[in-house]
mmCIF file of C-alpha atoms in Angstrom:
data_model
loop_
_atom_site.group_PDB
_atom_site.id
_atom_site.type_symbol
_atom_site.label_atom_id
_atom_site.label_comp_id
_atom_site.label_asym_id
_atom_site.label_seq_id
_atom_site.Cartn_x
_atom_site.Cartn_y
_atom_site.Cartn_z
ATOM 1 C CA MET A 1 -10.974 -60.952 13.103
ATOM 2 C CA SER A 2 -12.806 -59.513 16.102
ATOM 3 C CA GLN A 3 -16.360 -58.222 16.082
ATOM 4 C CA LEU A 4 -15.106 -54.638 16.407
ATOM 5 C CA GLU A 5 -12.866 -54.922 13.364
ATOM 6 C CA GLU A 6 -15.623 -56.526 11.265
ATOM 7 C CA THR A 7 -18.065 -53.765 12.218
ATOM 8 C CA GLN A 8 -15.524 -51.055 11.468
ATOM 9 C CA GLU A 9 -14.877 -52.601 8.051
ATOM 10 C CA SER A 10 -18.599 -52.760 7.212
ATOM 11 C CA LEU A 11 -19.214 -49.198 8.433
ATOM 12 C CA SER A 12 -16.184 -47.837 6.548
ATOM 13 C CA ARG A 13 -17.382 -49.547 3.379
ATOM 14 C CA MET A 14 -20.729 -47.766 3.610
ATOM 15 C CA GLN A 15 -19.202 -44.387 4.465
ATOM 16 C CA ALA A 16 -16.783 -44.530 1.513
ATOM 17 C CA PHE A 17 -19.347 -45.671 -1.049
ATOM 18 C CA ASP A 18 -20.012 -43.283 -3.957
ATOM 19 C CA PRO A 19 -23.784 -43.070 -4.631
ATOM 20 C CA LYS A 20 -23.185 -41.724 -8.156
ATOM 21 C CA SER A 21 -21.791 -45.102 -9.188
ATOM 22 C CA LEU A 22 -25.288 -46.591 -8.817
ATOM 23 C CA ALA A 23 -26.737 -44.636 -11.747
ATOM 24 C CA ARG A 24 -25.126 -46.812 -14.482
ATOM 25 C CA GLU A 25 -26.631 -44.671 -17.245
ATOM 26 C CA GLU A 26 -24.006 -45.648 -19.816
ATOM 27 C CA ASP A 27 -24.327 -49.393 -19.099
ATOM 28 C CA LEU A 28 -28.091 -49.761 -18.901
ATOM 29 C CA GLY A 29 -29.450 -46.811 -20.864
ATOM 30 C CA LYS A 30 -32.316 -44.535 -19.901
ATOM 31 C CA ASN A 31 -34.882 -47.328 -19.655
ATOM 32 C CA PHE A 32 -33.070 -49.482 -17.090
ATOM 33 C CA ASP A 33 -30.639 -47.065 -15.323
ATOM 34 C CA PHE A 34 -30.751 -46.467 -11.569
ATOM 35 C CA SER A 35 -30.361 -42.677 -11.515
ATOM 36 C CA ALA A 36 -33.475 -42.524 -9.325
ATOM 37 C CA VAL A 37 -31.623 -44.161 -6.396
ATOM 38 C CA VAL A 38 -28.669 -41.733 -6.322
ATOM 39 C CA ALA A 39 -30.391 -39.220 -4.041
ATOM 40 C CA PRO A 40 -31.858 -41.799 -1.562
ATOM 41 C CA ALA A 41 -28.543 -43.660 -1.488
ATOM 42 C CA GLY A 42 -26.654 -40.415 -0.766
ATOM 43 C CA ARG A 43 -29.034 -39.654 2.086
ATOM 44 C CA LEU A 44 -28.512 -43.116 3.525
ATOM 45 C CA ILE A 45 -24.719 -42.809 3.275
ATOM 46 C CA ARG A 46 -24.817 -39.444 5.083
ATOM 47 C CA LEU A 47 -26.647 -41.203 7.917
ATOM 48 C CA TYR A 48 -23.812 -43.724 8.258
ATOM 49 C CA ASN A 49 -21.234 -40.910 8.173
ATOM 50 C CA GLN A 50 -22.750 -39.440 11.330
ATOM 51 C CA LEU A 51 -21.607 -42.532 13.233
ATOM 52 C CA GLY A 52 -17.902 -42.167 13.965
ATOM 53 C CA LEU A 53 -15.580 -45.157 13.784
ATOM 54 C CA SER A 54 -13.982 -44.218 17.113
ATOM 55 C CA THR A 55 -17.379 -44.492 18.794
ATOM 56 C CA LEU A 56 -17.528 -48.223 18.041
ATOM 57 C CA ASP A 57 -14.853 -48.864 20.696
ATOM 58 C CA ASP A 58 -17.418 -48.177 23.445
ATOM 59 C CA PHE A 59 -20.134 -50.554 22.192
ATOM 60 C CA PRO A 60 -20.487 -54.196 23.274
ATOM 61 C CA ASP A 61 -20.313 -57.013 20.722
ATOM 62 C CA GLN A 62 -24.097 -57.397 20.598
ATOM 63 C CA ILE A 63 -24.626 -53.801 19.468
ATOM 64 C CA LEU A 64 -21.647 -54.050 17.114
ATOM 65 C CA ALA A 65 -23.290 -57.065 15.491
ATOM 66 C CA GLN A 66 -26.535 -55.087 14.979
ATOM 67 C CA ILE A 67 -24.660 -52.195 13.354
ATOM 68 C CA LYS A 68 -22.716 -54.606 11.140
ATOM 69 C CA GLN A 69 -25.871 -56.443 10.103
ATOM 70 C CA GLN A 70 -27.619 -53.188 9.146
ATOM 71 C CA ALA A 71 -24.575 -51.901 7.215
ATOM 72 C CA ASP A 72 -24.149 -55.183 5.346
ATOM 73 C CA ALA A 73 -27.841 -55.296 4.423
ATOM 74 C CA ASP A 74 -27.790 -51.791 2.954
ATOM 75 C CA PHE A 75 -24.523 -52.438 1.131
ATOM 76 C CA ASN A 76 -26.004 -55.624 -0.314
ATOM 77 C CA ARG A 77 -28.766 -53.553 -1.924
ATOM 78 C CA PHE A 78 -26.108 -51.344 -3.516
ATOM 79 C CA GLN A 79 -24.215 -54.391 -4.703
ATOM 80 C CA GLN A 80 -27.341 -55.855 -6.325
ATOM 81 C CA ILE A 81 -27.757 -52.641 -8.293
ATOM 82 C CA LEU A 82 -24.109 -52.728 -9.378
ATOM 83 C CA ASP A 83 -24.487 -56.386 -10.473
ATOM 84 C CA PHE A 84 -27.866 -55.927 -12.183
ATOM 85 C CA ASP A 85 -27.816 -57.229 -15.779
ATOM 86 C CA PRO A 86 -31.113 -57.229 -17.719
ATOM 87 C CA THR A 87 -29.752 -59.726 -20.252
ATOM 88 C CA THR A 88 -29.479 -62.518 -17.683
ATOM 89 C CA ILE A 89 -33.140 -62.355 -16.689
ATOM 90 C CA GLU A 90 -35.207 -65.049 -18.418
ATOM 91 C CA ASN A 91 -38.996 -65.359 -18.811
ATOM 92 C CA GLN A 92 -39.505 -62.064 -16.976
ATOM 93 C CA ASN A 93 -39.624 -58.398 -17.782
ATOM 94 C CA PRO A 94 -36.283 -56.873 -16.553
ATOM 95 C CA LYS A 95 -38.085 -53.683 -15.576
ATOM 96 C CA GLN A 96 -39.847 -55.311 -12.631
ATOM 97 C CA PRO A 97 -36.636 -56.460 -10.800
ATOM 98 C CA ARG A 98 -35.091 -53.097 -11.522
ATOM 99 C CA ASP A 99 -38.088 -51.285 -9.979
ATOM 100 C CA ASN A 100 -37.944 -53.585 -6.936
ATOM 101 C CA LEU A 101 -34.292 -52.604 -6.308
ATOM 102 C CA VAL A 102 -35.122 -48.919 -6.677
ATOM 103 C CA GLN A 103 -37.949 -49.284 -4.180
ATOM 104 C CA GLN A 104 -35.776 -51.168 -1.670
ATOM 105 C CA VAL A 105 -33.078 -48.453 -1.666
ATOM 106 C CA SER A 106 -35.665 -45.680 -1.464
ATOM 107 C CA LYS A 107 -37.264 -47.291 1.638
ATOM 108 C CA ALA A 108 -33.988 -48.284 3.337
ATOM 109 C CA TYR A 109 -33.477 -44.975 5.137
ATOM 110 C CA ASP A 110 -36.289 -45.263 7.698
ATOM 111 C CA PRO A 111 -35.363 -48.670 9.194
ATOM 112 C CA ALA A 112 -31.668 -47.735 9.135
ATOM 113 C CA PHE A 113 -32.411 -44.500 10.975
ATOM 114 C CA GLN A 114 -34.416 -46.292 13.678
ATOM 115 C CA LYS A 115 -31.619 -48.810 14.135
ATOM 116 C CA LEU A 116 -28.687 -46.348 14.176
ATOM 117 C CA PHE A 117 -30.226 -43.281 15.839
ATOM 118 C CA PRO A 118 -29.416 -44.266 19.470
ATOM 119 C CA PHE A 119 -25.802 -45.023 18.554
ATOM 120 C CA ILE A 120 -25.439 -41.774 16.592
ATOM 121 C CA SER A 121 -26.805 -39.813 19.560
ATOM 122 C CA TYR A 122 -24.281 -41.446 21.852
ATOM 123 C CA GLY A 123 -21.443 -40.683 19.482
ATOM 124 C CA THR A 124 -22.541 -37.037 19.178
ATOM 125 C CA SER A 125 -22.737 -36.576 22.945
ATOM 126 C CA LYS A 126 -19.299 -38.084 23.270
ATOM 127 C CA ALA A 127 -17.810 -35.905 20.572
ATOM 128 C CA VAL A 128 -19.373 -32.744 21.940
ATOM 129 C CA ASP A 129 -18.263 -32.697 25.537
ATOM 130 C CA PHE A 130 -19.727 -29.411 26.665
ATOM 131 C CA GLN A 131 -18.176 -29.554 30.109
ATOM 132 C CA ARG A 132 -14.740 -30.133 28.643
ATOM 133 C CA MET A 133 -15.253 -27.277 26.217
ATOM 134 C CA GLU A 134 -16.312 -24.971 29.037
ATOM 135 C CA ASN A 135 -13.243 -25.865 31.098
ATOM 136 C CA GLU A 136 -10.969 -25.314 28.128
ATOM 137 C CA ALA A 137 -12.616 -21.971 27.381
ATOM 138 C CA ARG A 138 -12.213 -20.852 30.991
ATOM 139 C CA ALA A 139 -8.568 -21.902 30.979
ATOM 140 C CA MET A 140 -7.947 -20.060 27.704
ATOM 141 C CA LEU A 141 -9.677 -16.940 29.019
ATOM 142 C CA GLN A 142 -7.586 -16.979 32.167
ATOM 143 C CA ASN A 143 -4.441 -17.429 30.091
ATOM 144 C CA VAL A 144 -5.372 -14.401 27.998
ATOM 145 C CA LYS A 145 -5.979 -12.345 31.134
ATOM 146 C CA ASP A 146 -2.600 -13.340 32.562
ATOM 147 C CA GLU A 147 -0.792 -12.443 29.348
ATOM 148 C CA ALA A 148 -2.648 -9.122 29.104
ATOM 149 C CA SER A 149 -1.717 -8.288 32.691
ATOM 150 C CA GLU A 150 1.922 -9.102 32.021
ATOM 151 C CA ILE A 151 1.986 -6.975 28.867
ATOM 152 C CA THR A 152 0.360 -4.061 30.714
ATOM 153 C CA THR A 153 2.992 -4.267 33.422
ATOM 154 C CA GLN A 154 5.784 -4.225 30.854
ATOM 155 C CA LEU A 155 4.250 -1.241 29.070
ATOM 156 C CA ASN A 156 4.014 0.687 32.337
ATOM 157 C CA GLU A 157 7.650 -0.079 33.110
ATOM 158 C CA HIS A 158 8.855 1.122 29.708
ATOM 159 C CA GLN A 159 6.431 4.021 29.298
ATOM 160 C CA GLU A 160 8.968 6.649 30.290
ATOM 161 C CA GLN A 161 11.553 5.219 27.928
ATOM 162 C CA ALA A 162 8.987 5.089 25.129
ATOM 163 C CA GLN A 163 8.113 8.758 25.686
ATOM 164 C CA GLU A 164 11.781 9.732 25.439
ATOM 165 C CA VAL A 165 12.202 7.737 22.238
ATOM 166 C CA LEU A 166 9.058 9.321 20.806
ATOM 167 C CA ALA A 167 10.354 12.808 21.621
ATOM 168 C CA ASP A 168 13.675 12.030 19.921
ATOM 169 C CA VAL A 169 11.880 10.688 16.856
ATOM 170 C CA ARG A 170 9.712 13.786 16.607
ATOM 171 C CA LYS A 171 12.760 16.029 16.966
ATOM 172 C CA VAL A 172 14.653 14.179 14.219
ATOM 173 C CA ALA A 173 11.580 14.210 11.979
ATOM 174 C CA ALA A 174 11.199 17.971 12.446
ATOM 175 C CA GLU A 175 14.863 18.591 11.664
ATOM 176 C CA GLN A 176 14.686 16.399 8.582
ATOM 177 C CA GLY A 177 11.524 18.158 7.452
ATOM 178 C CA VAL A 178 13.124 21.601 7.707
ATOM 179 C CA SER A 179 16.354 20.437 6.079
ATOM 180 C CA GLN A 180 14.533 18.839 3.158
ATOM 181 C CA GLN A 181 12.841 22.159 2.320
ATOM 182 C CA ALA A 182 16.262 23.790 1.885
ATOM 183 C CA ILE A 183 16.899 21.700 -1.232
ATOM 184 C CA TYR A 184 14.522 23.913 -3.231
ATOM 185 C CA PHE A 185 16.560 27.035 -2.508
ATOM 186 C CA LYS A 186 19.769 25.124 -3.215
ATOM 187 C CA ASP A 187 18.516 24.106 -6.660
ATOM 188 C CA GLU A 188 17.395 27.672 -7.365
ATOM 189 C CA ALA A 189 20.768 29.088 -6.294
ATOM 190 C CA GLU A 190 22.627 26.644 -8.565
ATOM 191 C CA SER A 191 20.326 27.493 -11.489
ATOM 192 C CA HIS A 192 20.965 31.255 -11.104
ATOM 193 C CA GLU A 193 24.704 30.609 -10.705
ATOM 194 C CA LYS A 194 24.803 28.809 -14.061
ATOM 195 C CA LEU A 195 22.864 31.609 -15.781
ATOM 196 C CA ALA A 196 25.173 34.180 -14.204
ATOM 197 C CA GLU A 197 28.189 32.460 -15.770
ATOM 198 C CA VAL A 198 26.424 32.483 -19.160
ATOM 199 C CA TRP A 199 25.751 36.221 -18.948
ATOM 200 C CA ARG A 200 29.292 36.858 -17.691
ATOM 201 C CA SER A 201 30.637 35.269 -20.867
ATOM 202 C CA ARG A 202 28.238 37.303 -23.025
ATOM 203 C CA THR A 203 29.170 40.540 -21.256
ATOM 204 C CA ILE A 204 32.859 39.950 -21.863
ATOM 205 C CA LYS A 205 32.255 39.206 -25.541
ATOM 206 C CA VAL A 206 30.119 42.337 -26.019
ATOM 207 C CA ALA A 207 32.736 44.451 -24.180
ATOM 208 C CA TRP A 208 35.455 43.174 -26.505
ATOM 209 C CA GLY A 209 33.201 43.862 -29.483
ATOM 210 C CA LEU A 210 32.580 47.436 -28.301
ATOM 211 C CA GLY A 211 36.317 48.022 -27.859
ATOM 212 C CA VAL A 212 37.113 46.676 -31.314
ATOM 213 C CA TYR A 213 34.376 48.833 -32.865
ATOM 214 C CA ALA A 214 35.643 51.942 -31.029
ATOM 215 C CA LEU A 215 39.172 51.289 -32.275
ATOM 216 C CA PHE A 216 38.305 50.717 -35.926
ATOM 217 C CA SER A 217 35.753 53.552 -36.016
ATOM 218 C CA ILE A 218 38.709 55.976 -35.902
ATOM 219 C CA PHE A 219 39.720 54.899 -39.393
ATOM 220 C CA PHE A 220 36.246 54.687 -41.012
ATOM 221 C CA HIS A 221 36.645 58.067 -42.752
ATOM 222 C CA LYS A 222 39.727 56.785 -44.584
ATOM 223 C CA ILE A 223 37.888 53.958 -46.288
ATOM 224 C CA PRO A 224 37.371 55.030 -49.922
ATOM 225 C CA TRP A 225 33.720 54.049 -50.320
ATOM 226 C CA ILE A 226 32.840 55.468 -46.860
ATOM 227 C CA GLN A 227 35.025 58.585 -47.003
ATOM 228 C CA PRO A 228 32.753 61.705 -46.830
ATOM 229 C CA GLU A 229 33.024 64.180 -49.691
ATOM 230 C CA ASP A 230 31.161 67.092 -48.122
ATOM 231 C CA THR A 231 29.782 68.329 -44.791
ATOM 232 C CA ILE A 232 26.486 66.494 -45.040
ATOM 233 C CA GLN A 233 28.191 63.098 -45.520
ATOM 234 C CA SER A 234 30.503 63.864 -42.618
ATOM 235 C CA VAL A 235 27.515 64.526 -40.338
ATOM 236 C CA GLN A 236 25.861 61.293 -41.474
ATOM 237 C CA LEU A 237 29.035 59.283 -40.815
ATOM 238 C CA ILE A 238 29.448 60.744 -37.357
ATOM 239 C CA THR A 239 25.794 60.158 -36.526
ATOM 240 C CA SER A 240 25.871 56.499 -37.628
ATOM 241 C CA LYS A 241 29.065 55.861 -35.682
ATOM 242 C CA VAL A 242 27.542 57.373 -32.529
ATOM 243 C CA LEU A 243 24.278 55.402 -32.907
ATOM 244 C CA ILE A 244 26.071 52.094 -33.402
ATOM 245 C CA PHE A 245 28.295 52.890 -30.431
ATOM 246 C CA PHE A 246 25.307 53.577 -28.174
ATOM 247 C CA VAL A 247 23.447 50.418 -29.334
ATOM 248 C CA ILE A 248 26.437 48.201 -28.542
ATOM 249 C CA SER A 249 26.905 50.068 -25.252
ATOM 250 C CA TYR A 250 23.253 49.457 -24.342
ATOM 251 C CA ILE A 251 23.590 45.737 -25.157
ATOM 252 C CA LEU A 252 26.689 45.662 -22.928
ATOM 253 C CA PHE A 253 24.696 47.388 -20.168
ATOM 254 C CA LEU A 254 21.841 44.834 -20.388
ATOM 255 C CA SER A 255 24.248 41.882 -20.399
ATOM 256 C CA SER A 256 26.009 43.162 -17.307
ATOM 257 C CA LYS A 257 22.680 43.804 -15.535
ATOM 258 C CA ASN A 258 21.513 40.258 -16.308
ATOM 259 C CA PHE A 259 24.783 38.913 -14.989
ATOM 260 C CA LEU A 260 24.448 40.951 -11.783
ATOM 261 C CA SER A 261 20.757 40.003 -11.399
ATOM 262 C CA HIS A 262 21.376 36.236 -11.614
ATOM 263 C CA LYS A 263 24.397 36.564 -9.324
ATOM 264 C CA HIS A 264 22.261 38.476 -6.831
ATOM 265 C CA SER A 265 19.485 35.821 -7.004
ATOM 266 C CA ALA A 266 22.017 33.022 -6.482
ATOM 267 C CA ILE A 267 23.352 34.723 -3.343
ATOM 268 C CA VAL A 268 19.846 35.405 -1.965
ATOM 269 C CA ASN A 269 18.698 31.800 -2.446
ATOM 270 C CA LYS A 270 21.928 30.514 -0.903
ATOM 271 C CA HIS A 271 21.240 32.754 2.083
ATOM 272 C CA ARG A 272 17.704 31.332 2.372
ATOM 273 C CA GLN A 273 19.086 27.806 2.213
ATOM 274 C CA ASN A 274 21.489 28.558 5.057
ATOM 275 C CA ALA A 275 18.646 30.121 7.055
ATOM 276 C CA LEU A 276 16.590 26.932 6.824
ATOM 277 C CA MET A 277 19.564 24.691 7.609
ATOM 278 C CA THR A 278 20.420 26.624 10.782
ATOM 279 C CA TYR A 279 16.865 27.380 11.945
ATOM 280 C CA THR A 280 16.521 24.286 14.152
ATOM 281 C CA ALA A 281 19.870 24.835 15.841
ATOM 282 C CA ILE A 282 19.012 28.455 16.646
ATOM 283 C CA THR A 283 15.553 27.686 18.023
ATOM 284 C CA ASP A 284 16.943 24.876 20.196
ATOM 285 C CA SER A 285 19.356 27.321 21.823
ATOM 286 C CA ALA A 286 16.587 29.855 22.496
ATOM 287 C CA ALA A 287 15.770 30.260 26.181
ATOM 288 C CA THR A 288 12.095 31.254 25.899
ATOM 289 C CA GLU A 289 9.203 30.882 23.516
ATOM 290 C CA GLU A 290 9.287 34.640 22.836
ATOM 291 C CA VAL A 291 12.812 34.361 21.460
ATOM 292 C CA LYS A 292 11.741 31.435 19.308
ATOM 293 C CA ASP A 293 8.912 33.589 17.918
ATOM 294 C CA VAL A 294 11.403 36.294 16.981
ATOM 295 C CA VAL A 295 13.663 33.743 15.261
ATOM 296 C CA LEU A 296 10.710 32.227 13.442
ATOM 297 C CA ASN A 297 9.529 35.637 12.281
ATOM 298 C CA HIS A 298 12.953 36.557 10.943
ATOM 299 C CA ALA A 299 13.350 33.166 9.232
ATOM 300 C CA ALA A 300 9.942 33.490 7.587
ATOM 301 C CA SER A 301 10.750 37.048 6.537
ATOM 302 C CA CYS A 302 14.042 35.892 5.047
ATOM 303 C CA ILE A 303 12.385 33.049 3.125
ATOM 304 C CA PHE A 304 9.069 34.509 2.002
ATOM 305 C CA SER A 305 9.831 38.204 1.567
ATOM 306 C CA PRO A 306 9.899 39.486 -2.062
ATOM 307 C CA GLN A 307 13.314 39.153 -3.650
ATOM 308 C CA ASP A 308 15.098 42.067 -5.351
ATOM 309 C CA THR A 309 15.572 41.455 -9.060
ATOM 310 C CA GLY A 310 18.989 43.084 -9.136
ATOM 311 C CA PHE A 311 17.951 45.585 -11.844
ATOM 312 C CA ILE A 312 16.835 48.240 -9.342
ATOM 313 C CA LYS A 313 17.760 48.982 -5.736
ATOM 314 C CA SER A 314 15.156 48.375 -3.031
ATOM 315 C CA GLU A 315 15.085 49.003 0.685
ATOM 316 C CA SER A 316 11.793 47.163 1.354
ATOM 317 C CA GLN A 317 13.447 44.130 2.910
ATOM 318 C CA SER A 318 15.312 46.036 5.601
ATOM 319 C CA SER A 319 12.277 48.117 6.479
ATOM 320 C CA GLN A 320 10.127 44.978 6.703
ATOM 321 C CA SER A 321 12.632 43.353 9.068
ATOM 322 C CA SER A 322 12.574 46.454 11.249
ATOM 323 C CA ARG A 323 8.788 46.389 11.370
ATOM 324 C CA SER A 324 8.770 42.693 12.323
ATOM 325 C CA ILE A 325 10.863 43.379 15.408
ATOM 326 C CA VAL A 326 8.638 46.297 16.408
ATOM 327 C CA GLU A 327 5.522 44.141 15.977
ATOM 328 C CA LEU A 328 6.929 41.416 18.231
ATOM 329 C CA LEU A 329 7.967 43.729 21.072
ATOM 330 C CA PRO A 330 4.405 44.291 22.460
ATOM 331 C CA LYS A 331 3.705 40.565 22.372
ATOM 332 C CA THR A 332 6.896 39.799 24.248
ATOM 333 C CA THR A 333 6.168 42.511 26.837
ATOM 334 C CA MET A 334 2.668 41.197 27.468
ATOM 335 C CA LYS A 335 3.946 37.628 28.037
ATOM 336 C CA LEU A 336 6.653 38.834 30.406
ATOM 337 C CA ASP A 337 4.142 40.883 32.409
ATOM 338 C CA SER A 338 1.783 37.940 32.756
#
């Protein structure tokens, strides 16, 4: 085995040694354990770890022999502690040899440092090659600059295309946003349509009931226990028949008005849904911003204007639409004049 290999083996043995194994508290007890040498031994092992194994390739055999001798001497102190057995010591207090070993390990750091410091400094200077690091940093920086310049050139080349794509995306997003709002009016129209069918059925049933009552009321005076016996009873029978007839007629009137009201609301909300769905197409075909303002005003008026209930007639919507056009005419004239 060459001197280099022997030195590497001795150095590796010191670097891999576990200082906690020197305590031996369970074997020797508190009186004879070596827990006091764990910290100095760990410090000494850290010193050996600062000397890299790859650095030994550069040293001559004479220096390798010095490093090996120092490593073997320190390891021998550790081995003596591991082999220490107070029962084998005769005619002597075992505490004194134990204290001598503790003192040797505690004082081993200074001579080892003086011996290994020049070699550790050499290894550190070799590992930290500042010139090489500077060259690598400069090369990396230049590489980053080249890549950044290439990316900037590509972005400039595709900038126009990116702007067109962005415009298309914004247009699609706007159309989707407007179209998604129409779903609320669609749901409302379907809800009113269902209620209209319910009230249609009720109106038909009440109408049939009124017809049946009108038919059978002709024969009420022939029923024995209802048949009037004098003028006063005749007046009472006629009055009750008329009152019942008007109550059923009024119920029929309310049912039909509810049917017409829900039908009217379903149509209005369907119209608002169609207005939102076609708004984007109409504004895209507008030639000027003034025309777009008119379309926007009419669409907003159609969507947000108060809705007729269907119970009474109202002309507010048409008058409001007329006013909106009149309000926009001065604005349009001013823009055209400018």
